[in-house]
mmCIF file of C-alpha atoms in Angstrom:
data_model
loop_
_atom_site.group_PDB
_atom_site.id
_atom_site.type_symbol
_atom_site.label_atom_id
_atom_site.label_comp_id
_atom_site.label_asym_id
_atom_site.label_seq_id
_atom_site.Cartn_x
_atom_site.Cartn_y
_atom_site.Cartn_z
ATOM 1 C CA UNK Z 1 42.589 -144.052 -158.442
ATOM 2 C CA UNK Z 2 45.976 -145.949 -157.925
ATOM 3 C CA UNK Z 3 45.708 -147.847 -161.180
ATOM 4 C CA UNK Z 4 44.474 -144.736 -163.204
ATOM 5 C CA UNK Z 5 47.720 -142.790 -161.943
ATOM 6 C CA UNK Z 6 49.774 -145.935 -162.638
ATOM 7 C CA UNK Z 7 48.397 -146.012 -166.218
ATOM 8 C CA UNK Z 8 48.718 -142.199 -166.796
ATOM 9 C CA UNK Z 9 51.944 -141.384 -165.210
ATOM 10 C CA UNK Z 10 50.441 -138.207 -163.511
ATOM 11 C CA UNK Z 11 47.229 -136.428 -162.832
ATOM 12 C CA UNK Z 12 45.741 -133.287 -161.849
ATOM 13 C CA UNK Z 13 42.816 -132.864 -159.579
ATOM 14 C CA UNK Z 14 40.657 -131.658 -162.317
ATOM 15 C CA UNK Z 15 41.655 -134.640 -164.544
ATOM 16 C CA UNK Z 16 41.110 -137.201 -161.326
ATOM 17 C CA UNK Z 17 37.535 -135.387 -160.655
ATOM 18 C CA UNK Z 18 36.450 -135.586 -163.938
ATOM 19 C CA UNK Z 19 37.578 -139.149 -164.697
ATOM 20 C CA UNK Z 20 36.183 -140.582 -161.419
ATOM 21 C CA UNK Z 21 33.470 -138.301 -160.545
ATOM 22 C CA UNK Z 22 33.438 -138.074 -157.071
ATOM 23 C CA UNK Z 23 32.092 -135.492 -154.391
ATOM 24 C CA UNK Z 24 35.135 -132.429 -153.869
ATOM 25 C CA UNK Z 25 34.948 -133.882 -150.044
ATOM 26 C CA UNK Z 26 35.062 -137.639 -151.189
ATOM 27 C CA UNK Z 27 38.313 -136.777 -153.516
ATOM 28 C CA UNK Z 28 39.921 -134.407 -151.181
ATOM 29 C CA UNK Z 29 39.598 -137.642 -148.368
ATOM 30 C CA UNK Z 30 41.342 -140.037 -150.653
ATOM 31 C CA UNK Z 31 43.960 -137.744 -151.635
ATOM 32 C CA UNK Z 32 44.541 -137.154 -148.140
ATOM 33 C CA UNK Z 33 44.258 -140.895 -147.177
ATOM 34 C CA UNK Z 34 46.866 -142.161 -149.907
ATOM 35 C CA UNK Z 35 49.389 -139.031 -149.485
ATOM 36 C CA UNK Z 36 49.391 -140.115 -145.766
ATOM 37 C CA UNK Z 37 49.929 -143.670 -146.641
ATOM 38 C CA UNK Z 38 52.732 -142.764 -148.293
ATOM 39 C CA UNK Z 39 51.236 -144.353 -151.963
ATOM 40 C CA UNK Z 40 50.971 -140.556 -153.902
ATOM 41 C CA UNK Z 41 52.444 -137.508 -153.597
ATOM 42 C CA UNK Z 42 51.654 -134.064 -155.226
ATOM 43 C CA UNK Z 43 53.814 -131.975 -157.496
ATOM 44 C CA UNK Z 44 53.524 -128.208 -158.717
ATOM 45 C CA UNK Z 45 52.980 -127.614 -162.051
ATOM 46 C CA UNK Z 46 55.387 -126.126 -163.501
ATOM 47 C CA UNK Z 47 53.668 -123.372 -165.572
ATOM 48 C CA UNK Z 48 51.332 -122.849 -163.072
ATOM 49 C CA UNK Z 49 52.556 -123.300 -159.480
ATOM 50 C CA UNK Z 50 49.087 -123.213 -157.555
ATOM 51 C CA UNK Z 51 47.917 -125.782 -159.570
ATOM 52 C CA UNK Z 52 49.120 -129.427 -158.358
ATOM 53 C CA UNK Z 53 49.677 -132.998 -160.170
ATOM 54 C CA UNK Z 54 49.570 -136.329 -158.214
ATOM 55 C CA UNK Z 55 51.928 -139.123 -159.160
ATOM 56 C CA UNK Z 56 52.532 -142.498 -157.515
ATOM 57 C CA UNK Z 57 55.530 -142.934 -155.014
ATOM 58 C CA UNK Z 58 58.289 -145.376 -156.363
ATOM 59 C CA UNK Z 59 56.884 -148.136 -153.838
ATOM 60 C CA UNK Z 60 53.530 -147.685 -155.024
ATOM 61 C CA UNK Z 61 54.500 -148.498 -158.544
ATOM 62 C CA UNK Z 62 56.847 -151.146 -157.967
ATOM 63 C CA UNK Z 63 53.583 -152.703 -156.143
ATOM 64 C CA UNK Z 64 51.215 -152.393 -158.932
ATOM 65 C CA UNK Z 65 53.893 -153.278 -161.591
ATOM 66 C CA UNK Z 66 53.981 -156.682 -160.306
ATOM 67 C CA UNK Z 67 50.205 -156.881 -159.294
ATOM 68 C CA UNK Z 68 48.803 -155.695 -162.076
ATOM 69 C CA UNK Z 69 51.028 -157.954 -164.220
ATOM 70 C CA UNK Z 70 49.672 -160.856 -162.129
ATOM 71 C CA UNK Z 71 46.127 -160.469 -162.838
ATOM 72 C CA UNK Z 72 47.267 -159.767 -166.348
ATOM 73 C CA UNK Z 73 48.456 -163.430 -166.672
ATOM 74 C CA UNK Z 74 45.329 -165.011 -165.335
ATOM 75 C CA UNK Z 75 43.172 -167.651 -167.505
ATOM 76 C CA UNK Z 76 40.428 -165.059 -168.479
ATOM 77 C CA UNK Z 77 39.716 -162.989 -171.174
ATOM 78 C CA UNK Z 78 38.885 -159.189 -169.745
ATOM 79 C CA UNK Z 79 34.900 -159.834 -169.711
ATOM 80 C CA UNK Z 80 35.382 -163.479 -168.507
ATOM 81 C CA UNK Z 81 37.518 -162.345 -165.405
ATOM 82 C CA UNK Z 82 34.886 -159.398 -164.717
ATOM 83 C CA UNK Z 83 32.088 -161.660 -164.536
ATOM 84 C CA UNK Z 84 34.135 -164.199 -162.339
ATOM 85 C CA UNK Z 85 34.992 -161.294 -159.733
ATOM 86 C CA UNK Z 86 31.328 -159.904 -159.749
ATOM 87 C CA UNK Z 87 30.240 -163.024 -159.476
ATOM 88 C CA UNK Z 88 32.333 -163.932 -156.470
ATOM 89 C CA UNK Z 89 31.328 -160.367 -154.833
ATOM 90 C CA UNK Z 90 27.916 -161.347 -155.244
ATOM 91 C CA UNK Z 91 28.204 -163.803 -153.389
ATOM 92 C CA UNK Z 92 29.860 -162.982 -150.553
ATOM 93 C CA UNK Z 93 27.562 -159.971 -150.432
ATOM 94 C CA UNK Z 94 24.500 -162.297 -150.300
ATOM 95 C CA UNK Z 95 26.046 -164.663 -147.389
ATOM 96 C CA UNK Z 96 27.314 -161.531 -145.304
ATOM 97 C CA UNK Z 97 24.506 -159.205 -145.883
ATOM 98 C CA UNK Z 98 26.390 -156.352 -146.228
ATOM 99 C CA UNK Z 99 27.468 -153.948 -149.590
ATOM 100 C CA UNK Z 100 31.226 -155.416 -149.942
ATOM 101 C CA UNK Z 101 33.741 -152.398 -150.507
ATOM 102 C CA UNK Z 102 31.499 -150.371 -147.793
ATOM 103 C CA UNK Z 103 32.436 -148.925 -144.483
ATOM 104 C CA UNK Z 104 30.754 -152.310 -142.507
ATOM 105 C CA UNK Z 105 32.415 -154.322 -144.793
ATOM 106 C CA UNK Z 106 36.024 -152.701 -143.915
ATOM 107 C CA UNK Z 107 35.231 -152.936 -140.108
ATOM 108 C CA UNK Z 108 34.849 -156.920 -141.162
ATOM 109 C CA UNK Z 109 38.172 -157.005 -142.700
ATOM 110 C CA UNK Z 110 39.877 -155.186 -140.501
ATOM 111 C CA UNK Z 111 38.585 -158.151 -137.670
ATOM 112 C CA UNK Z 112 39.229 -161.008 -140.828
ATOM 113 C CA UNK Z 113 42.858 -159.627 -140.305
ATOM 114 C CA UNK Z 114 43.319 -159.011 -136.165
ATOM 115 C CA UNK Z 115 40.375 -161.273 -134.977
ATOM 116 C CA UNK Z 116 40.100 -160.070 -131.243
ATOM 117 C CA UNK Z 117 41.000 -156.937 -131.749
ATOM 118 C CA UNK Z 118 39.799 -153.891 -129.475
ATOM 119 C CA UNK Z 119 37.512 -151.472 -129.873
ATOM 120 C CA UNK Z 120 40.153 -149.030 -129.703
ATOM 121 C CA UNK Z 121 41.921 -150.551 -132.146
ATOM 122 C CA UNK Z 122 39.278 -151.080 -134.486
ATOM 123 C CA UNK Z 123 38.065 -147.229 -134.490
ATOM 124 C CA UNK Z 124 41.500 -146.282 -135.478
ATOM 125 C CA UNK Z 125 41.738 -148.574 -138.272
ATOM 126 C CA UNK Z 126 37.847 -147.654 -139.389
ATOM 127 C CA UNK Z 127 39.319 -144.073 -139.918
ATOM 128 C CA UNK Z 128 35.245 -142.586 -139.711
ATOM 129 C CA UNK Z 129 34.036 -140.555 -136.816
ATOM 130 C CA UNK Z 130 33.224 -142.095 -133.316
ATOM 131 C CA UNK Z 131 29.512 -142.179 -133.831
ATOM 132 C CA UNK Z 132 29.393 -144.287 -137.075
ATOM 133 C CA UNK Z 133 31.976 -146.758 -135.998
ATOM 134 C CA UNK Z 134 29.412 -147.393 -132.836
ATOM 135 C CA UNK Z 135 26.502 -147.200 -134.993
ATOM 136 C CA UNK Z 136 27.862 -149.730 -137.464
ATOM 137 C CA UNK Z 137 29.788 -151.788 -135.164
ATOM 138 C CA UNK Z 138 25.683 -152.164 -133.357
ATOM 139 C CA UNK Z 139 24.436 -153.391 -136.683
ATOM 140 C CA UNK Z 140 27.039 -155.812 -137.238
ATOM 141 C CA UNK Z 141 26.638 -157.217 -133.787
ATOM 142 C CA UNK Z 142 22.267 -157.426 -134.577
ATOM 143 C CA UNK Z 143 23.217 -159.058 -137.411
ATOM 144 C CA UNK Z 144 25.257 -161.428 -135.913
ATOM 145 C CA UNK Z 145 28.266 -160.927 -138.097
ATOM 146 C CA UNK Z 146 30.600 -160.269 -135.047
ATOM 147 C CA UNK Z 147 30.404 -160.824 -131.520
ATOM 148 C CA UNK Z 148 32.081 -158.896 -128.340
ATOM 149 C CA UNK Z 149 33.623 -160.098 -125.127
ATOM 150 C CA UNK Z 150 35.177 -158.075 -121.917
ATOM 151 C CA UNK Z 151 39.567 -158.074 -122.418
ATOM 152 C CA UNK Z 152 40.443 -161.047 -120.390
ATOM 153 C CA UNK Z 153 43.882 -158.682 -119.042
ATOM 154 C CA UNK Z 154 41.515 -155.530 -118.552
ATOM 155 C CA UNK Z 155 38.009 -156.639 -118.238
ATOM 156 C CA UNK Z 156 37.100 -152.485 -119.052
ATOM 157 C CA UNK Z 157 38.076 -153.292 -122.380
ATOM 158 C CA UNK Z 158 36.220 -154.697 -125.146
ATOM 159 C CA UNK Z 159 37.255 -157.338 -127.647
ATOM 160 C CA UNK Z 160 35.535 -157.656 -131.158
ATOM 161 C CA UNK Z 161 35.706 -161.055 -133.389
ATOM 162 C CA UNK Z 162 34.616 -162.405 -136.126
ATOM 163 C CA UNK Z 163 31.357 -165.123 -136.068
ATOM 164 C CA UNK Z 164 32.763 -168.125 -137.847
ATOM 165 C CA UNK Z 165 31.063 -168.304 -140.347
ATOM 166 C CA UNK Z 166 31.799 -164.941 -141.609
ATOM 167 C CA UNK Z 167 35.022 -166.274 -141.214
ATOM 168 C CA UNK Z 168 34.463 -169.177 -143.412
ATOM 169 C CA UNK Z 169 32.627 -166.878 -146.155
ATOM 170 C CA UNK Z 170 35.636 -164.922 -146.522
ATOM 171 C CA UNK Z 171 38.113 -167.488 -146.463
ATOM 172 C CA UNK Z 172 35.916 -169.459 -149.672
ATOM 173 C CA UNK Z 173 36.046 -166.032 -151.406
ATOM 174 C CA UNK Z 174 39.673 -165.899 -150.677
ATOM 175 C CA UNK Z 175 40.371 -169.545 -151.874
ATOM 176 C CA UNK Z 176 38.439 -169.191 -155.363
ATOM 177 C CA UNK Z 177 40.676 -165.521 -155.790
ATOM 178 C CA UNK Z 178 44.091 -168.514 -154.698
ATOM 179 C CA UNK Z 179 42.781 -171.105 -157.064
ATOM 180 C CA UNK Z 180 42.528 -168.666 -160.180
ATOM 181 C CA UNK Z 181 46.024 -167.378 -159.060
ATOM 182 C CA UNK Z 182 46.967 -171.161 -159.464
ATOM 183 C CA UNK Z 183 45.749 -171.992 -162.893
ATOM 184 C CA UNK Z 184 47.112 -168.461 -163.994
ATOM 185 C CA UNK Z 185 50.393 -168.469 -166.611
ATOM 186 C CA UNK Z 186 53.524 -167.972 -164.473
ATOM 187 C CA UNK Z 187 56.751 -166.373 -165.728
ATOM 188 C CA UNK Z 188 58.967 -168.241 -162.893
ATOM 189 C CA UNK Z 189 58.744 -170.441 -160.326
ATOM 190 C CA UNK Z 190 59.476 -167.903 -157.810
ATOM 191 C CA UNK Z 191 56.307 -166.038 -158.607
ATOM 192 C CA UNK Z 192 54.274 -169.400 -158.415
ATOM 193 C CA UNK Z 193 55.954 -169.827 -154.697
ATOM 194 C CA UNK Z 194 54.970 -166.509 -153.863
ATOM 195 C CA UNK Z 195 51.265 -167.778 -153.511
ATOM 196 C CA UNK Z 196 50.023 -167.774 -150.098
ATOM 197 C CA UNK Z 197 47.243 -169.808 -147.921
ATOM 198 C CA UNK Z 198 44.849 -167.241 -146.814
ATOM 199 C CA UNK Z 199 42.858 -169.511 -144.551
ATOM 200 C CA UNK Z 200 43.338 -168.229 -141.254
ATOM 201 C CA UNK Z 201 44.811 -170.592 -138.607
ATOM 202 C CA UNK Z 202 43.141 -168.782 -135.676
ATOM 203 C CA UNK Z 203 43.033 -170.218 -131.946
ATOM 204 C CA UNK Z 204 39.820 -170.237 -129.680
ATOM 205 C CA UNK Z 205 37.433 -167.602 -129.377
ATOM 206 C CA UNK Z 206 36.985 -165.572 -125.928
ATOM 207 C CA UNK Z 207 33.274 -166.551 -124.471
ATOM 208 C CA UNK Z 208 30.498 -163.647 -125.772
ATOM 209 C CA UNK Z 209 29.070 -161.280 -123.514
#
């Protein structure tokens, strides 16, 4: 959705539903999501004022300016790079076990990114109601994706962590996405020291309960 507004300027909910196709509830959720984020906002139209146009907020584009001209510069033609990234998805779907871009698979991020973090925590940042978080938080635990230990300053709280070698799946995922960045056609050298390690440094692991 954020690259179709970038490309188009501006777009009305009709032209977003029929160009994407998703449920009224589904599109009404991600309007809501990226208006709150602060990455759209909505406009009246001018010649008719209950009718309402979305747009990308100056940050927004600045963002996808520059990171849609990176991925613009790397050593693949269009279907080369599209096989490379379903490739790569592929695989880290078949090691995890999981549909990557799904609900479980944000939970995992969200833990990839705050390894520890509480359950608390991780509801919030799951943004789906109390019952599915549980419910898919239980299947990644049978599945022994993550693992759970009792707060060691509040031993009523829970703590939620990665398994390493989910760990280590996404961090080889993350390392072929660095080493295309790499070979890609820079325009300065302050772009090409803009590259980050994202292999996590992480310290030791609270004991499972």
């Amino acid at each position: 959705m954020l690259t179709l507004l970038h490309e188009a300027g501006e777009a009305s909910y009709k032209d977003l539903s029929c160009l994407l196709r998703p449920s009224s509830a589904t599109l009404e959720r991600r309007l809501g999501t990226l208006c709150y984020k602060g990455l759209i906002e909505s406009v009246r139209e001018t010649a008719d004022r209950r009718r309402r146009k979305f747009t990308l907020t100056g940050e927004a584009r600045k963002v996808l300016d520059e990171e849609l001209a990176f991925f613009s510069d790397w050593p693949f033609h269009q279907s080369d790079a599209a096989t490379a990234i379903s490739r790569l998805v592929s695989n880290l779907q078949r090691r995890l076990g999981i549909r990557i871009f799904g609900q479980r698979y944000q939970l995992v991020l969200g833990l990839y990114r705050n390894d520890g973090a509480r359950t608390s925590s991780l509801l919030s940042l799951a943004q789906i109601s109390r019952g599915s978080f549980f419910d898919k938080l239980k299947v990644l635990k049978m599945s022994g994706i993550v693992g759970s230990a009792r707060d060691s300053t509040d031993s009523r709280l829970v703590q939620v962590f990665l398994s390493d070698w989910v760990t280590r799946a996404i961090d080889d995922a993350h390392a072929d996405l660095n080493k295309w960045a790499l070979n890609a056609r820079w325009d300065s050298p302050g772009r090409r020291a803009g590259i980050v390690d994202v292999s996590l440094k992480r310290g030791p692991k609270p004991t499972p309960c």
